[in-house]
CSV table of C-alpha atoms in Angstrom, one decimal:
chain,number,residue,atom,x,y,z
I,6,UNK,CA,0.0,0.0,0.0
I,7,UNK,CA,1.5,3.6,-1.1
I,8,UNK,CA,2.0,5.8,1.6
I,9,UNK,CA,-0.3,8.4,0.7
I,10,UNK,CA,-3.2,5.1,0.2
I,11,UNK,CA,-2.0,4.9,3.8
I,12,UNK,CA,-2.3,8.2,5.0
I,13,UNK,CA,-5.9,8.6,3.5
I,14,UNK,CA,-7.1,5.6,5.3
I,15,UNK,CA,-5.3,6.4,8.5
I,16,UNK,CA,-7.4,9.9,7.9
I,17,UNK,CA,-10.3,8.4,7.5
I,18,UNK,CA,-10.3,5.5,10.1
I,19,UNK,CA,-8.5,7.3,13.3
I,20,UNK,CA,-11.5,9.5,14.1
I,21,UNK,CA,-14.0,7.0,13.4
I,22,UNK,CA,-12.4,4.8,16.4
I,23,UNK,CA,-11.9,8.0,18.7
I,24,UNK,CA,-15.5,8.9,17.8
I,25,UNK,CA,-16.4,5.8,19.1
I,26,UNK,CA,-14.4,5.8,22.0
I,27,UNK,CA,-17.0,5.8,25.6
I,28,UNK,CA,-16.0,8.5,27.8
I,29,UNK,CA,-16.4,6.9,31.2
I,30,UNK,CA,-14.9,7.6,34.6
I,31,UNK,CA,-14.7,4.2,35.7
I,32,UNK,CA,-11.8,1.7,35.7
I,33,UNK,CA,-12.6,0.2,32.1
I,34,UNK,CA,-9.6,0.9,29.9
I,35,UNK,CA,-10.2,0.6,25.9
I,36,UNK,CA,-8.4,-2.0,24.1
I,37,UNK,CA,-8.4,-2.9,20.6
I,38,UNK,CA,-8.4,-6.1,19.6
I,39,UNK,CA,-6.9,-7.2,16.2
I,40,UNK,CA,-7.8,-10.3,14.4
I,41,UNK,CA,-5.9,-12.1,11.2
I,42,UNK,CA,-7.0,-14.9,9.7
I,43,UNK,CA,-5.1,-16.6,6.5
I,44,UNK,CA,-7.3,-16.8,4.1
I,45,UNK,CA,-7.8,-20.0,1.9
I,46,UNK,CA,-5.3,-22.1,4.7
I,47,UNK,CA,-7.1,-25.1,4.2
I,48,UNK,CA,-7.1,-25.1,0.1
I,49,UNK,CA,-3.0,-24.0,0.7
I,50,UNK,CA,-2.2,-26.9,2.9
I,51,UNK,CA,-4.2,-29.8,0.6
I,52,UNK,CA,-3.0,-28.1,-2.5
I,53,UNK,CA,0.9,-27.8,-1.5
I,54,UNK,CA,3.1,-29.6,0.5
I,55,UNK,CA,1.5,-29.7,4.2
I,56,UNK,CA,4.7,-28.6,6.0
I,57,UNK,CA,5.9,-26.0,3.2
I,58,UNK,CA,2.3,-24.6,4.0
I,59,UNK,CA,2.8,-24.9,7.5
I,60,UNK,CA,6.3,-22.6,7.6
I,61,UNK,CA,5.4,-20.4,5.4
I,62,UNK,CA,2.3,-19.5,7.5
I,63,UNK,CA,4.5,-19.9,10.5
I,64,UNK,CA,6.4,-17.6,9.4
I,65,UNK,CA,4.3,-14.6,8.0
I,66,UNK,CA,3.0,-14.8,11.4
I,67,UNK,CA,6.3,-14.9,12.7
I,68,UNK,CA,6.3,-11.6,11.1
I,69,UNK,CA,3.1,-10.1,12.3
I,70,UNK,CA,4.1,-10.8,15.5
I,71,UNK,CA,7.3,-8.5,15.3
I,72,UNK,CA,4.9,-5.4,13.5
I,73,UNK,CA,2.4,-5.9,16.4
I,74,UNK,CA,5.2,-5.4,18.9
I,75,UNK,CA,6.7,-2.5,16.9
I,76,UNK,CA,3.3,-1.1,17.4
I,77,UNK,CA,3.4,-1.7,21.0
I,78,UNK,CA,0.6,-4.6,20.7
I,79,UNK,CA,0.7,-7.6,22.5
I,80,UNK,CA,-0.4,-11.0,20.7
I,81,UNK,CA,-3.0,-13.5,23.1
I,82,UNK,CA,-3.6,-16.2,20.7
I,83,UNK,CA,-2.2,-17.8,18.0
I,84,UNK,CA,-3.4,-20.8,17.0
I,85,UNK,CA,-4.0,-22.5,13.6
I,86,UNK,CA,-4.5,-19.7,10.9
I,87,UNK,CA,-5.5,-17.2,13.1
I,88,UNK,CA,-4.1,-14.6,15.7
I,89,UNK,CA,-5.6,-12.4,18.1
I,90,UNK,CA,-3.6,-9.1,19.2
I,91,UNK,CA,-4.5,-6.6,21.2
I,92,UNK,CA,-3.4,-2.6,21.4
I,93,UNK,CA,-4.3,0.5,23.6
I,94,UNK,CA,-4.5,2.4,20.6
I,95,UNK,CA,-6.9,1.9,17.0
I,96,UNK,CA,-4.4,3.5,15.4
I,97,UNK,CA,-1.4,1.1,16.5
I,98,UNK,CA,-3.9,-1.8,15.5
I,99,UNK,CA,-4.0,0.0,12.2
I,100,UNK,CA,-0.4,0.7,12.0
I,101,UNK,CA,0.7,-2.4,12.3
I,102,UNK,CA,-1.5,-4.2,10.0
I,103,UNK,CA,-0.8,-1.8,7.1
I,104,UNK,CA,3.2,-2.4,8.2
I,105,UNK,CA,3.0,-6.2,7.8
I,106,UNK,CA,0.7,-6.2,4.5
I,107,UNK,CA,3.4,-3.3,2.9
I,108,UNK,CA,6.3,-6.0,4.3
I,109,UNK,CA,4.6,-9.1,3.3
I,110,UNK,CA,3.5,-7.7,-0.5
I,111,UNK,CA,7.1,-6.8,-0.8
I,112,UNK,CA,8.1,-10.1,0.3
I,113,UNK,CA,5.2,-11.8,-1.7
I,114,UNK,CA,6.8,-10.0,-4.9
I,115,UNK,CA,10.7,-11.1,-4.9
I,116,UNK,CA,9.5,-14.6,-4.8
């Protein structure tokens, strides 16, 4: 995604979750939860080599992982094709998931 793709949806998303955002004097503290599923796992693993499949969804998520803690996210669950993070901030969530998908299309096109 080009930057300035970026910094429209960043402009357009960031108040939308601050909007949202309850106002409340009470202990409650927002989080944001991310969610990332692989899309098409199951047709990947039976089409492909089961443990090429595997790694190589092992290891975008190995990836994910590091953007969500450059975003200062923490990951609860990973399990299967899917991961659950969570972050203080929308726009970290955000962040961090435009970070990996920049990183992983770059990655996707040298190979």
């Amino acid at each position: 995604m080009c930057t300035a793709h970026r910094a429209r949806l960043l402009g357009l998303l960031v108040p939308q979750i601050f909007a949202a955002m309850p106002e409340t004097g009470s202990r409650s503290r927002l989080a944001v939860l991310l969610h990332a599923d692989v899309v098409g796992s199951t047709a990947l693993v039976q089409q492909r080599d089961e443990h090429v499949a595997h790694r190589r969804m092992r290891k975008a998520f190995e990836r994910l992982e590091r953007s969500i803690r450059d975003y200062v996210g923490r990951v609860h669950e990973l399990r299967g094709d899917a991961l659950v993070a969570e972050f203080a901030r929308g726009s970290d969530a955000l962040s961090a998931s435009l970070a990996f998908h920049d990183a992983h299309a770059a990655r996707s096109e040298e190979h």
